[in-house]
mmCIF file of C-alpha atoms and ligand atoms in Angstrom:
data_model
loop_
_atom_site.group_PDB
_atom_site.id
_atom_site.type_symbol
_atom_site.label_atom_id
_atom_site.label_comp_id
_atom_site.label_asym_id
_atom_site.label_seq_id
_atom_site.Cartn_x
_atom_site.Cartn_y
_atom_site.Cartn_z
ATOM 1 C CA MET V 9 0.075 0.055 0.073
ATOM 2 C CA GLU V 10 2.833 2.245 0.735
ATOM 3 C CA GLN V 11 4.281 1.953 -2.650
ATOM 4 C CA GLY V 12 0.808 2.644 -4.164
ATOM 5 C CA VAL V 13 0.564 -0.722 -5.990
ATOM 6 C CA LEU V 14 -2.321 -2.045 -3.727
ATOM 7 C CA PHE V 15 -5.244 0.418 -3.582
ATOM 8 C CA GLN V 16 -8.956 0.535 -3.656
ATOM 9 C CA ILE V 17 -11.425 2.115 -5.990
ATOM 10 C CA ASP V 18 -15.164 2.665 -5.408
ATOM 11 C CA CYS V 19 -17.962 1.665 -7.785
ATOM 12 C CA ASP V 20 -17.542 4.944 -9.679
ATOM 13 C CA GLY V 21 -13.913 4.415 -10.425
ATOM 14 C CA ASN V 22 -12.601 6.679 -7.785
ATOM 15 C CA ARG V 23 -9.436 6.056 -5.954
ATOM 16 C CA ILE V 24 -10.171 5.741 -2.327
ATOM 17 C CA GLU V 25 -7.716 7.314 0.157
ATOM 18 C CA PRO V 26 -6.099 4.646 2.628
ATOM 19 C CA GLY V 27 -8.192 4.567 5.732
ATOM 20 C CA LYS V 28 -11.053 6.205 4.237
ATOM 21 C CA ALA V 29 -14.355 4.203 3.535
ATOM 22 C CA ALA V 30 -16.164 4.325 0.257
ATOM 23 C CA LEU V 31 -19.099 6.537 0.028
ATOM 24 C CA ARG V 32 -21.356 3.974 -1.670
ATOM 25 C CA GLY V 33 -21.499 0.622 -3.211
ATOM 26 C CA SER V 34 -18.918 -2.109 -3.323
ATOM 27 C CA THR V 35 -15.233 -1.427 -3.662
ATOM 28 C CA ILE V 36 -12.641 -3.224 -5.701
ATOM 29 C CA SER V 37 -8.985 -3.978 -4.539
ATOM 30 C CA VAL V 38 -6.501 -3.264 -7.272
ATOM 31 C CA LEU V 39 -2.896 -4.623 -7.276
ATOM 32 C CA GLY V 40 -0.529 -3.382 -9.908
ATOM 33 C CA PRO V 41 0.792 -2.333 -12.305
ATOM 34 C CA ILE V 42 2.740 -5.643 -12.775
ATOM 35 C CA PRO V 43 4.766 -5.899 -16.079
ATOM 36 C CA LEU V 44 3.773 -8.726 -17.919
ATOM 37 C CA PRO V 45 5.520 -9.607 -21.292
ATOM 38 C CA LEU V 46 2.890 -11.494 -23.462
ATOM 39 C CA ASP V 47 3.926 -13.846 -26.299
ATOM 40 C CA LEU V 48 0.816 -14.514 -28.465
ATOM 41 C CA CYS V 49 1.545 -16.819 -31.468
ATOM 42 C CA GLU V 50 2.787 -13.889 -33.858
ATOM 43 C CA ALA V 51 2.982 -10.813 -31.646
ATOM 44 C CA HIS V 52 5.033 -9.798 -28.495
ATOM 45 C CA ILE V 53 3.208 -7.366 -26.287
ATOM 46 C CA ASP V 54 4.239 -5.755 -23.063
ATOM 47 C CA VAL V 55 1.281 -4.858 -20.997
ATOM 48 C CA SER V 56 0.913 -3.520 -17.470
ATOM 49 C CA TRP V 57 -1.287 -5.984 -15.666
ATOM 50 C CA TYR V 58 -3.536 -5.100 -12.607
ATOM 51 C CA ALA V 59 -5.143 -7.890 -10.592
ATOM 52 C CA CYS V 60 -8.659 -6.674 -9.336
ATOM 53 C CA VAL V 61 -11.086 -8.268 -6.846
ATOM 54 C CA ARG V 62 -14.283 -7.039 -5.417
ATOM 55 C CA ASN V 63 -13.824 -6.628 -1.532
ATOM 56 C CA THR V 64 -17.071 -8.376 -0.434
ATOM 57 C CA GLU V 65 -15.859 -11.645 -2.258
ATOM 58 C CA LEU V 66 -12.330 -11.199 -1.066
ATOM 59 C CA GLY V 67 -13.571 -10.834 2.583
ATOM 60 C CA LYS V 68 -15.866 -13.915 2.321
ATOM 61 C CA ILE V 69 -13.231 -16.002 0.606
ATOM 62 C CA GLU V 70 -10.619 -14.983 3.308
ATOM 63 C CA GLU V 71 -13.126 -16.026 6.147
ATOM 64 C CA LEU V 72 -13.917 -19.125 4.547
ATOM 65 C CA ALA V 73 -10.243 -19.993 3.854
ATOM 66 C CA ALA V 74 -9.480 -19.276 7.555
ATOM 67 C CA ASP V 75 -12.064 -21.874 8.627
ATOM 68 C CA LEU V 76 -10.952 -24.434 6.075
ATOM 69 C CA ARG V 77 -7.251 -23.924 7.077
ATOM 70 C CA ALA V 78 -8.178 -24.685 10.532
ATOM 71 C CA GLN V 79 -9.943 -27.781 9.807
ATOM 72 C CA ASN V 80 -8.338 -29.279 6.642
ATOM 73 C CA GLY V 81 -5.191 -27.609 6.018
ATOM 74 C CA GLN V 82 -3.669 -26.123 2.834
ATOM 75 C CA GLN V 83 -5.136 -28.332 0.271
ATOM 76 C CA SER V 84 -8.805 -26.967 0.776
ATOM 77 C CA PHE V 85 -7.427 -23.294 0.752
ATOM 78 C CA ALA V 86 -5.873 -23.989 -2.600
ATOM 79 C CA THR V 87 -9.374 -25.393 -3.953
ATOM 80 C CA LEU V 88 -11.047 -22.357 -2.806
ATOM 81 C CA ALA V 89 -8.518 -19.738 -3.841
ATOM 82 C CA SER V 90 -8.698 -21.179 -7.433
ATOM 83 C CA TYR V 91 -12.362 -20.177 -7.676
ATOM 84 C CA MET V 92 -11.614 -16.403 -6.411
ATOM 85 C CA ALA V 93 -13.142 -14.140 -8.978
ATOM 86 C CA VAL V 94 -9.941 -12.092 -9.541
ATOM 87 C CA ASN V 95 -10.426 -10.071 -12.702
ATOM 88 C CA SER V 96 -7.466 -8.653 -14.694
ATOM 89 C CA VAL V 97 -6.881 -5.357 -16.460
ATOM 90 C CA MET V 98 -3.998 -5.173 -19.076
ATOM 91 C CA ILE V 99 -3.002 -1.745 -20.250
ATOM 92 C CA VAL V 100 -1.233 -1.275 -23.440
ATOM 93 C CA GLY V 101 0.282 2.082 -24.187
ATOM 94 C CA ASP V 102 0.262 5.179 -22.024
ATOM 95 C CA PRO V 103 -3.240 6.035 -20.493
ATOM 96 C CA ALA V 104 -2.167 9.578 -20.089
ATOM 97 C CA THR V 105 -2.178 10.143 -23.801
ATOM 98 C CA TRP V 106 -5.617 8.431 -24.461
ATOM 99 C CA THR V 107 -8.380 10.316 -25.999
ATOM 100 C CA LYS V 108 -10.605 7.225 -27.295
ATOM 101 C CA PRO V 109 -8.926 4.144 -26.184
ATOM 102 C CA MET V 110 -9.614 0.731 -27.611
ATOM 103 C CA VAL V 111 -11.116 -1.630 -25.175
ATOM 104 C CA ARG V 112 -12.049 -5.373 -25.053
ATOM 105 C CA VAL V 113 -14.100 -6.610 -22.127
ATOM 106 C CA HIS V 114 -13.407 -10.380 -22.473
ATOM 107 C CA SER V 115 -15.417 -13.033 -20.558
ATOM 108 C CA SER V 116 -13.161 -15.860 -19.346
ATOM 109 C CA CYS V 117 -13.336 -19.072 -21.288
ATOM 110 C CA LEU V 118 -10.903 -21.818 -20.043
ATOM 111 C CA THR V 119 -11.578 -24.138 -22.908
ATOM 112 C CA GLY V 120 -11.110 -21.384 -25.529
ATOM 113 C CA ASP V 121 -8.541 -19.101 -24.128
ATOM 114 C CA VAL V 122 -6.228 -21.540 -22.579
ATOM 115 C CA PHE V 123 -6.847 -24.907 -24.347
ATOM 116 C CA GLY V 124 -7.545 -23.577 -27.787
ATOM 117 C CA SER V 125 -10.812 -25.174 -28.128
ATOM 118 C CA GLN V 126 -12.587 -24.441 -31.460
ATOM 119 C CA ARG V 127 -16.175 -24.870 -30.069
ATOM 120 C CA CYS V 128 -16.179 -21.129 -29.567
ATOM 121 C CA GLU V 129 -14.071 -18.105 -30.960
ATOM 122 C CA CYS V 130 -12.837 -16.696 -27.415
ATOM 123 C CA GLY V 131 -9.210 -17.577 -27.858
ATOM 124 C CA PRO V 132 -8.644 -16.017 -31.122
ATOM 125 C CA GLN V 133 -10.950 -13.037 -30.050
ATOM 126 C CA MET V 134 -8.614 -12.511 -26.869
ATOM 127 C CA ARG V 135 -5.416 -12.540 -28.918
ATOM 128 C CA THR V 136 -6.663 -10.552 -31.835
ATOM 129 C CA ALA V 137 -7.969 -8.042 -29.371
ATOM 130 C CA LEU V 138 -4.700 -7.532 -27.721
ATOM 131 C CA GLU V 139 -3.092 -7.395 -31.193
ATOM 132 C CA ARG V 140 -5.426 -4.799 -32.346
ATOM 133 C CA ILE V 141 -4.953 -2.533 -29.175
ATOM 134 C CA GLN V 142 -1.196 -2.933 -29.562
ATOM 135 C CA SER V 143 -1.039 -1.859 -33.278
ATOM 136 C CA ASP V 144 -3.631 0.938 -32.555
ATOM 137 C CA ASP V 145 -2.142 4.633 -32.417
ATOM 138 C CA GLU V 146 -3.697 5.086 -29.052
ATOM 139 C CA GLY V 147 -3.542 1.748 -27.494
ATOM 140 C CA GLY V 148 -6.057 0.732 -24.795
ATOM 141 C CA MET V 149 -6.902 -2.004 -22.488
ATOM 142 C CA LEU V 150 -8.438 -5.477 -22.087
ATOM 143 C CA ILE V 151 -10.386 -6.548 -18.987
ATOM 144 C CA TYR V 152 -10.535 -10.153 -18.505
ATOM 145 C CA MET V 153 -13.594 -11.101 -16.384
ATOM 146 C CA ALA V 154 -12.604 -14.168 -14.495
ATOM 147 C CA GLY V 155 -16.261 -15.035 -13.287
ATOM 148 C CA HIS V 156 -17.881 -14.971 -16.667
ATOM 149 C CA GLU V 157 -17.131 -18.601 -17.959
ATOM 150 C CA GLY V 158 -20.073 -19.969 -20.020
ATOM 151 C CA ARG V 159 -21.684 -16.449 -19.902
ATOM 152 C CA GLY V 160 -21.963 -16.476 -16.166
ATOM 153 C CA ILE V 161 -22.942 -20.248 -15.374
ATOM 154 C CA GLY V 162 -19.438 -21.457 -14.659
ATOM 155 C CA LEU V 163 -17.136 -24.083 -16.148
ATOM 156 C CA TRP V 164 -19.265 -27.319 -14.835
ATOM 157 C CA ALA V 165 -22.469 -26.154 -16.130
ATOM 158 C CA LYS V 166 -20.762 -25.098 -19.438
ATOM 159 C CA ALA V 167 -19.374 -28.539 -19.804
ATOM 160 C CA ALA V 168 -23.059 -30.064 -19.390
ATOM 161 C CA THR V 169 -24.106 -27.527 -22.079
ATOM 162 C CA TYR V 170 -21.689 -28.909 -24.434
ATOM 163 C CA LEU V 171 -23.082 -32.265 -24.102
ATOM 164 C CA LEU V 172 -26.725 -30.858 -24.687
ATOM 165 C CA GLN V 173 -25.319 -29.026 -27.632
ATOM 166 C CA ASP V 174 -23.993 -32.212 -29.171
ATOM 167 C CA ALA V 175 -27.480 -33.569 -28.833
ATOM 168 C CA GLY V 176 -28.859 -30.878 -30.963
ATOM 169 C CA GLU V 177 -29.478 -27.886 -28.802
ATOM 170 C CA ASP V 178 -27.900 -24.464 -29.436
ATOM 171 C CA THR V 179 -25.760 -22.558 -26.902
ATOM 172 C CA TYR V 180 -28.735 -20.645 -25.511
ATOM 173 C CA GLN V 181 -31.236 -23.450 -25.427
ATOM 174 C CA ALA V 182 -28.700 -25.800 -23.614
ATOM 175 C CA ASN V 183 -28.480 -23.033 -20.830
ATOM 176 C CA ARG V 184 -32.358 -23.144 -20.519
ATOM 177 C CA SER V 185 -32.470 -27.048 -20.550
ATOM 178 C CA LEU V 186 -30.359 -26.723 -17.295
ATOM 179 C CA GLY V 187 -32.678 -24.070 -15.884
ATOM 180 C CA LEU V 188 -30.046 -21.464 -16.261
ATOM 181 C CA PRO V 189 -30.185 -17.932 -17.681
ATOM 182 C CA ASP V 190 -29.023 -17.269 -21.407
ATOM 183 C CA ASP V 191 -26.559 -14.827 -20.178
ATOM 184 C CA SER V 192 -26.020 -14.111 -16.401
ATOM 185 C CA ARG V 193 -22.589 -11.914 -16.610
ATOM 186 C CA ASP V 194 -22.319 -9.125 -14.325
ATOM 187 C CA PHE V 195 -20.603 -6.093 -15.854
ATOM 188 C CA SER V 196 -20.731 -3.734 -12.996
ATOM 189 C CA ASP V 197 -16.914 -4.404 -11.917
ATOM 190 C CA ALA V 198 -15.844 -3.923 -15.575
ATOM 191 C CA ALA V 199 -17.553 -0.593 -15.489
ATOM 192 C CA SER V 200 -15.946 0.531 -12.311
ATOM 193 C CA LEU V 201 -12.454 -0.545 -13.816
ATOM 194 C CA LEU V 202 -13.321 1.451 -17.075
ATOM 195 C CA LYS V 203 -14.174 4.490 -14.930
ATOM 196 C CA PHE V 204 -10.796 4.329 -13.047
ATOM 197 C CA PHE V 205 -8.592 3.462 -15.986
ATOM 198 C CA ALA V 206 -10.233 5.692 -18.624
ATOM 199 C CA PRO V 207 -12.002 8.382 -16.477
ATOM 200 C CA GLN V 208 -14.593 10.395 -18.642
ATOM 201 C CA LEU V 209 -13.341 9.085 -21.815
ATOM 202 C CA PRO V 210 -15.155 7.834 -24.809
ATOM 203 C CA LEU V 211 -14.292 4.217 -25.663
ATOM 204 C CA ARG V 212 -13.997 2.066 -28.764
ATOM 205 C CA LEU V 213 -15.258 -1.360 -27.610
ATOM 206 C CA LEU V 214 -14.276 -4.549 -29.513
ATOM 207 C CA THR V 215 -17.366 -6.568 -29.487
ATOM 208 C CA ASN V 216 -20.226 -7.897 -31.860
ATOM 209 C CA ASN V 217 -22.730 -7.874 -29.018
ATOM 210 C CA PRO V 218 -24.840 -4.871 -28.552
ATOM 211 C CA LYS V 219 -26.190 -6.262 -25.306
ATOM 212 C CA LYS V 220 -22.662 -5.888 -23.794
ATOM 213 C CA VAL V 221 -22.645 -2.114 -24.863
ATOM 214 C CA ASP V 222 -26.164 -1.746 -23.276
ATOM 215 C CA ASP V 223 -24.961 -3.439 -19.975
ATOM 216 C CA LEU V 224 -21.894 -1.324 -19.768
ATOM 217 C CA LYS V 225 -24.130 1.811 -20.468
ATOM 218 C CA GLN V 226 -26.413 0.798 -17.469
ATOM 219 C CA PHE V 227 -23.640 1.101 -15.248
ATOM 220 C CA GLY V 228 -22.711 4.682 -16.439
ATOM 221 C CA ILE V 229 -20.312 4.217 -19.285
ATOM 222 C CA LYS V 230 -22.162 6.438 -21.776
ATOM 223 C CA ASP V 231 -19.988 7.150 -24.684
ATOM 224 C CA ILE V 232 -19.092 3.691 -26.493
ATOM 225 C CA THR V 233 -18.548 3.117 -30.091
ATOM 226 C CA ARG V 234 -18.960 -0.641 -30.947
ATOM 227 C CA VAL V 235 -16.150 -1.773 -33.206
ATOM 228 C CA LYS V 236 -16.932 -5.100 -34.994
ATOM 229 C CA HIS V 237 -14.699 -7.881 -33.783
ATOM 230 C CA VAL V 238 -14.979 -10.936 -35.931
ATOM 231 C CA THR V 239 -12.149 -13.477 -35.921
ATOM 232 C CA GLY V 240 -11.488 -17.137 -35.460
ATOM 233 C CA VAL V 241 -14.573 -18.529 -37.223
ATOM 234 C CA THR V 242 -14.059 -22.269 -38.242
ATOM 235 C CA ASP V 243 -16.253 -25.175 -39.256
ATOM 236 C CA SER V 244 -16.326 -26.216 -35.491
ATOM 237 C CA ASN V 245 -17.963 -22.960 -34.212
ATOM 238 C CA ARG V 246 -20.091 -21.845 -37.258
ATOM 239 C CA ARG V 247 -23.296 -23.190 -35.730
ATOM 240 C CA TYR V 248 -22.393 -21.491 -32.362
ATOM 241 C CA LEU V 249 -21.858 -18.245 -34.105
ATOM 242 C CA SER V 250 -25.127 -18.537 -35.962
ATOM 243 C CA ALA V 251 -26.849 -19.008 -32.519
ATOM 244 C CA LYS V 252 -25.209 -15.864 -31.223
ATOM 245 C CA GLN V 253 -26.324 -14.125 -34.499
ATOM 246 C CA ASP V 254 -29.986 -15.225 -33.862
ATOM 247 C CA TRP V 255 -29.544 -14.080 -30.301
ATOM 248 C CA GLY V 256 -28.628 -10.493 -31.377
ATOM 249 C CA HIS V 257 -24.934 -10.490 -32.105
ATOM 250 C CA GLU V 258 -24.316 -8.298 -34.964
ATOM 251 C CA LEU V 259 -22.617 -10.605 -37.482
ATOM 252 C CA ALA V 260 -23.154 -10.577 -41.145
ATOM 253 C CA PRO V 261 -23.685 -13.702 -43.206
ATOM 254 C CA GLU V 262 -20.420 -13.233 -44.805
ATOM 255 C CA ASP V 263 -18.675 -12.986 -41.389
ATOM 256 C CA ILE V 264 -19.485 -16.643 -40.324
ATOM 257 C CA GLY V 265 -19.783 -18.108 -43.914
ATOM 258 C CA SER V 266 -21.974 -21.081 -44.615
ATOM 259 C CA ASP V 267 -21.866 -24.792 -43.615
HETATM 260 ZN ZN1 ZN K 13 -15.294 -19.613 -25.454
#
């Protein structure tokens, strides 16, 4: 905290003075900047990484962890810690020079981002977003939302939806079959982080999903220009993309091609 690399922001994106309480809403602890050299297939990108976690969750998790540590030792703590909803902010370029930075708010997808699964286009979308931000004159930021797996239903349920999809349901029907919402992602922390890292600035948001723009607007990010972000279309995910298109994603027929 003394070095200023661990601090808190409120839901409006204001930095909270040490020892002071937030005026309203939940607070987010931020740790960074941490230099992170990224090697992505073709490109090398140096980003400043910030780890960000909502304090209510951090408190609850620490409390639970203390209980578990007393009873079962370190192993349970590791299990619990792996589920912590720690979001990441990656800054490319110098925020002091930004007038309309390029931004990607990326929902975590273990299978796509890490394993390279082609059932969705998340991996290529994340990498291409960083490359586009890097080659942009202004630069910008990528916010990686750790709790957004499977549009908010979590990895376990997402695995089940994959089986339902293979039995003929589309990605949204499969959620409903499990009694889960089509999309339960919470963008409030993403909005707070945007307000902190790009205060009052208009944004260029890399997404095909108008609902994501609306969600962020609801949390006070008013000036957003949507920038189309189509990449990673393959035979394996064409059906998935066409379900997204039916659901409201702005994809042209030529973007996803045909079967
Ligand atoms: Zn994915």
